[in-house]
């Protein structure tokens, strides 16, 4: 008799003692639809965590619930960032505490140049990420600083969206499908940037349909299935486990 593999040994490793970024027993809904079903995980400072799963598994909903911006509605659970209880804050307070969401649609502001998009986001005075430092990280944006942001290419808009988050001197970067619709050469460039800011201490949670590329970049992975966690461990474990990938990622 075939026995279904158990990938859940690390799935609920988080506790109420906060890590650098910690989610504990999170429950979130769209209306009466129960989307995020009591998940818990920790992210260590300076780590890249890949949040993976099939379409509809709850990845983007989890990211949005963590960001505290808009839907879904969080009805129970704890979200901690650097010992700060985000679940007790309004969304703007959670954002000011250091959480930066880069949504899939990028949300570049029409009518504003690249530099104006960055200036609007930047705290004053900047602590770590001045606009010139951002241009050093993204030379293309520096070259196009006077160009309207919405006229950039897709890859350049993704760079601007990430740069805009950094301009707020965030502590955790939340990326929702950053490779969507981009050529492989542009994905390579964005990955190099993410590794560069990781080397400078940035903590990142990455939701991405291109699971192999996400796993190759990440330190650890959390895999969701129908709103719950089925795996929490090293990204290298997922790359090495054919049964796990086939069961939950279809790769």
Coordinates of C-alpha atoms in Angstrom, one line a residue:
X1 CA 0.0 0.0 0.0
X2 CA 1.3 3.5 -0.9
X3 CA 1.6 5.9 2.0
X4 CA 1.2 9.6 1.2
X5 CA 4.4 11.4 2.2
X6 CA 4.2 13.7 5.3
X7 CA 5.8 17.1 4.6
X8 CA 4.3 18.9 7.6
X9 CA 7.0 18.2 10.2
X10 CA 8.0 21.8 10.4
X11 CA 4.7 23.4 9.3
X12 CA 3.7 25.0 12.7
X13 CA 7.1 25.9 14.0
X14 CA 6.2 29.4 15.1
X15 CA 5.2 30.3 18.6
X16 CA 4.0 33.5 20.2
X17 CA 7.6 34.4 21.1
X18 CA 8.3 36.8 18.2
X19 CA 11.1 36.2 15.7
X20 CA 12.2 39.1 13.5
X21 CA 9.0 38.6 11.5
X22 CA 6.5 36.1 12.9
X23 CA 3.0 35.0 12.0
X24 CA 1.1 33.0 14.5
X25 CA -2.3 31.3 14.1
X26 CA -3.4 33.7 11.3
X27 CA -7.0 33.4 10.1
X28 CA -8.2 35.6 7.2
X29 CA -11.4 35.9 5.2
X30 CA -12.9 37.4 2.0
X31 CA -16.4 37.9 3.3
X32 CA -17.4 34.5 4.5
X33 CA -14.8 32.7 2.4
X34 CA -12.2 31.2 4.8
X35 CA -8.9 31.8 2.9
X36 CA -6.0 31.7 5.4
X37 CA -6.6 28.9 7.9
X38 CA -4.6 29.3 11.0
X39 CA -1.1 29.4 9.6
X40 CA 2.1 30.1 11.6
X41 CA 5.7 30.7 10.4
X42 CA 8.8 32.7 11.3
X43 CA 11.3 34.6 9.1
X44 CA 14.8 35.3 10.4
X45 CA 16.4 38.7 9.9
X46 CA 18.2 38.9 6.6
X47 CA 16.5 35.8 5.2
X48 CA 14.7 35.3 1.9
X49 CA 11.6 33.1 2.4
X50 CA 9.7 31.7 -0.6
X51 CA 6.0 31.4 0.0
X52 CA 4.8 28.8 -2.5
X53 CA 1.8 26.8 -3.6
X54 CA -0.6 26.1 -6.5
X55 CA -3.0 28.7 -7.7
X56 CA -5.6 29.4 -5.1
X57 CA -3.5 28.0 -2.2
X58 CA -3.6 31.3 -0.4
X59 CA -0.2 32.8 -1.1
X60 CA -1.2 36.3 -2.1
X61 CA -3.9 36.4 0.5
X62 CA -1.3 35.5 3.2
X63 CA 1.0 38.3 1.9
X64 CA -1.8 40.8 1.9
X65 CA -3.0 39.7 5.4
X66 CA 0.6 40.2 6.7
X67 CA 0.8 43.7 5.1
X68 CA -2.4 44.8 6.8
X69 CA -3.4 46.7 3.7
X70 CA -6.9 46.1 2.3
X71 CA -8.4 42.6 1.9
X72 CA -8.5 39.9 3.2
X73 CA -9.9 40.6 6.7
X74 CA -7.8 39.2 9.5
X75 CA -10.1 37.9 12.2
X76 CA -7.6 36.1 14.4
X77 CA -3.9 35.8 14.8
X78 CA -0.7 37.6 15.6
X79 CA 1.8 39.3 13.3
X80 CA 5.1 40.5 14.8
X81 CA 7.8 42.6 13.3
X82 CA 11.0 43.2 15.3
X83 CA 9.1 42.8 18.5
X84 CA 6.3 45.1 17.4
X85 CA 2.7 43.7 17.4
X86 CA 1.4 44.6 13.9
X87 CA -1.9 42.9 14.5
X88 CA -2.7 45.6 17.1
X89 CA -2.0 48.4 14.7
X90 CA -3.8 50.2 11.9
X91 CA -2.5 49.5 8.4
X92 CA -0.6 52.8 8.2
X93 CA 1.1 52.2 11.5
X94 CA 2.2 48.7 10.4
X95 CA 3.6 50.3 7.2
X96 CA 5.4 52.9 9.3
X97 CA 6.8 50.1 11.5
X98 CA 8.8 48.8 8.5
X99 CA 6.6 46.5 6.3
X100 CA 6.8 47.2 2.6
X101 CA 4.5 45.4 0.1
X102 CA 5.3 45.4 -3.6
X103 CA 2.0 44.3 -5.2
X104 CA 1.7 42.3 -8.4
X105 CA 0.2 45.3 -10.3
X106 CA 3.1 47.6 -9.1
X107 CA 0.8 50.6 -8.7
X108 CA 3.1 53.2 -10.2
X109 CA 1.5 56.6 -9.8
X110 CA 0.5 58.1 -13.1
X111 CA 1.6 61.6 -13.9
X112 CA 4.7 61.4 -11.7
X113 CA 8.3 60.9 -12.8
X114 CA 10.5 58.1 -11.5
X115 CA 12.1 60.5 -9.0
X116 CA 8.7 61.9 -7.9
X117 CA 7.4 58.4 -7.2
X118 CA 10.5 57.8 -5.0
X119 CA 10.2 61.2 -3.3
X120 CA 6.6 60.7 -2.4
X121 CA 7.5 57.4 -0.7
X122 CA 10.6 58.5 1.0
X123 CA 10.7 59.2 4.7
X124 CA 12.4 62.5 5.7
X125 CA 15.2 62.5 6.4
X126 CA 16.1 59.0 4.9
X127 CA 17.8 56.7 7.4
X128 CA 19.3 54.1 5.1
X129 CA 18.0 54.4 1.6
X130 CA 18.6 57.8 0.0
X131 CA 17.5 58.3 -3.5
X132 CA 21.0 58.4 -4.7
X133 CA 21.7 55.1 -3.0
X134 CA 18.7 53.7 -4.8
X135 CA 20.0 54.9 -8.1
X136 CA 23.3 53.1 -7.4
X137 CA 21.2 49.9 -6.8
X138 CA 19.1 50.6 -9.9
X139 CA 21.2 52.5 -12.5
X140 CA 18.4 52.3 -15.0
X141 CA 16.1 54.3 -12.7
X142 CA 18.8 56.9 -12.3
X143 CA 19.0 57.2 -16.1
X144 CA 15.2 57.6 -16.3
X145 CA 14.7 59.7 -13.2
X146 CA 12.8 62.5 -15.1
X147 CA 10.7 60.0 -17.1
X148 CA 7.1 59.4 -16.2
X149 CA 7.0 56.1 -14.2
X150 CA 4.1 54.5 -16.0
X151 CA 5.9 54.8 -19.4
X152 CA 8.8 52.6 -18.2
X153 CA 9.1 49.0 -19.4
X154 CA 7.5 46.2 -17.3
X155 CA 10.9 45.3 -15.8
X156 CA 11.8 48.9 -15.0
X157 CA 8.4 49.4 -13.4
X158 CA 9.1 46.4 -11.2
X159 CA 12.4 47.9 -10.2
X160 CA 10.7 51.2 -9.4
X161 CA 8.1 49.5 -7.3
X162 CA 10.9 47.7 -5.3
X163 CA 12.9 51.0 -5.1
X164 CA 9.8 52.8 -3.8
X165 CA 9.5 50.3 -1.0
X166 CA 13.1 50.7 -0.1
X167 CA 12.8 54.5 0.0
X168 CA 10.6 54.1 3.0
X169 CA 13.5 52.4 4.9
X170 CA 11.5 49.2 5.4
X171 CA 12.6 46.2 7.5
X172 CA 10.7 43.5 5.6
X173 CA 10.1 43.4 1.8
X174 CA 7.0 41.6 0.7
X175 CA 7.1 40.7 -3.0
X176 CA 4.0 39.4 -4.9
X177 CA 4.8 37.8 -8.2
X178 CA 7.8 40.0 -9.0
X179 CA 8.7 38.0 -12.1
X180 CA 5.3 38.0 -13.7
X181 CA 5.5 38.9 -17.4
X182 CA 9.2 39.6 -17.4
X183 CA 11.9 38.3 -19.7
X184 CA 14.4 35.9 -18.1
X185 CA 17.2 38.5 -18.5
X186 CA 15.2 41.0 -16.5
X187 CA 14.4 38.4 -13.9
X188 CA 18.2 37.7 -13.6
X189 CA 18.7 41.4 -12.9
X190 CA 16.0 41.6 -10.3
X191 CA 17.4 38.5 -8.5
X192 CA 20.9 40.1 -8.4
X193 CA 19.3 43.1 -6.8
X194 CA 17.4 41.0 -4.2
X195 CA 20.7 39.2 -3.3
X196 CA 22.5 42.5 -3.0
X197 CA 19.9 44.0 -0.6
X198 CA 19.9 40.6 1.3
X199 CA 23.7 41.0 1.8
X200 CA 22.9 44.4 3.4
X201 CA 20.5 42.8 5.8
X202 CA 17.1 43.0 4.1
X203 CA 14.5 40.4 5.1
X204 CA 12.3 39.3 2.2
X205 CA 9.1 37.2 1.7
X206 CA 8.6 36.2 -1.9
X207 CA 5.4 34.9 -3.5
X208 CA 6.2 33.6 -7.0
X209 CA 4.6 31.2 -9.5
X210 CA 8.1 30.4 -10.9
X211 CA 8.8 28.1 -8.0
X212 CA 12.1 26.8 -9.2
X213 CA 13.6 30.3 -9.6
X214 CA 12.2 31.3 -6.2
X215 CA 13.6 28.3 -4.5
X216 CA 17.0 28.8 -6.1
X217 CA 17.0 32.3 -4.6
X218 CA 15.5 31.6 -1.2
X219 CA 17.0 30.4 2.0
X220 CA 13.8 28.8 3.2
X221 CA 10.3 27.9 1.8
X222 CA 6.8 27.7 3.2
X223 CA 4.4 25.8 1.0
X224 CA 0.6 26.4 1.3
X225 CA -2.2 24.2 0.2
X226 CA -5.9 25.3 0.5
X227 CA -5.1 27.9 3.1
X228 CA -2.8 25.9 5.4
X229 CA 0.9 25.1 5.6
X230 CA 2.1 21.7 4.4
X231 CA 5.8 22.4 4.5
X232 CA 8.1 24.7 6.3
X233 CA 11.8 24.1 5.9
X234 CA 14.9 24.8 3.7
X235 CA 14.5 25.7 0.1
X236 CA 17.1 23.2 -0.8
X237 CA 15.0 20.4 0.7
X238 CA 12.1 21.3 -1.7
X239 CA 14.5 21.4 -4.7
X240 CA 15.8 17.9 -3.7
X241 CA 12.4 16.3 -3.0
X242 CA 10.6 15.3 -6.2
X243 CA 7.6 13.9 -4.4
X244 CA 7.0 17.2 -2.5
X245 CA 7.3 19.3 -5.6
X246 CA 5.0 17.1 -7.6
X247 CA 2.4 17.0 -4.8
X248 CA 2.1 20.7 -4.1
X249 CA 3.9 22.7 -6.8
X250 CA 3.3 20.6 -9.9
X251 CA 6.9 20.7 -10.9

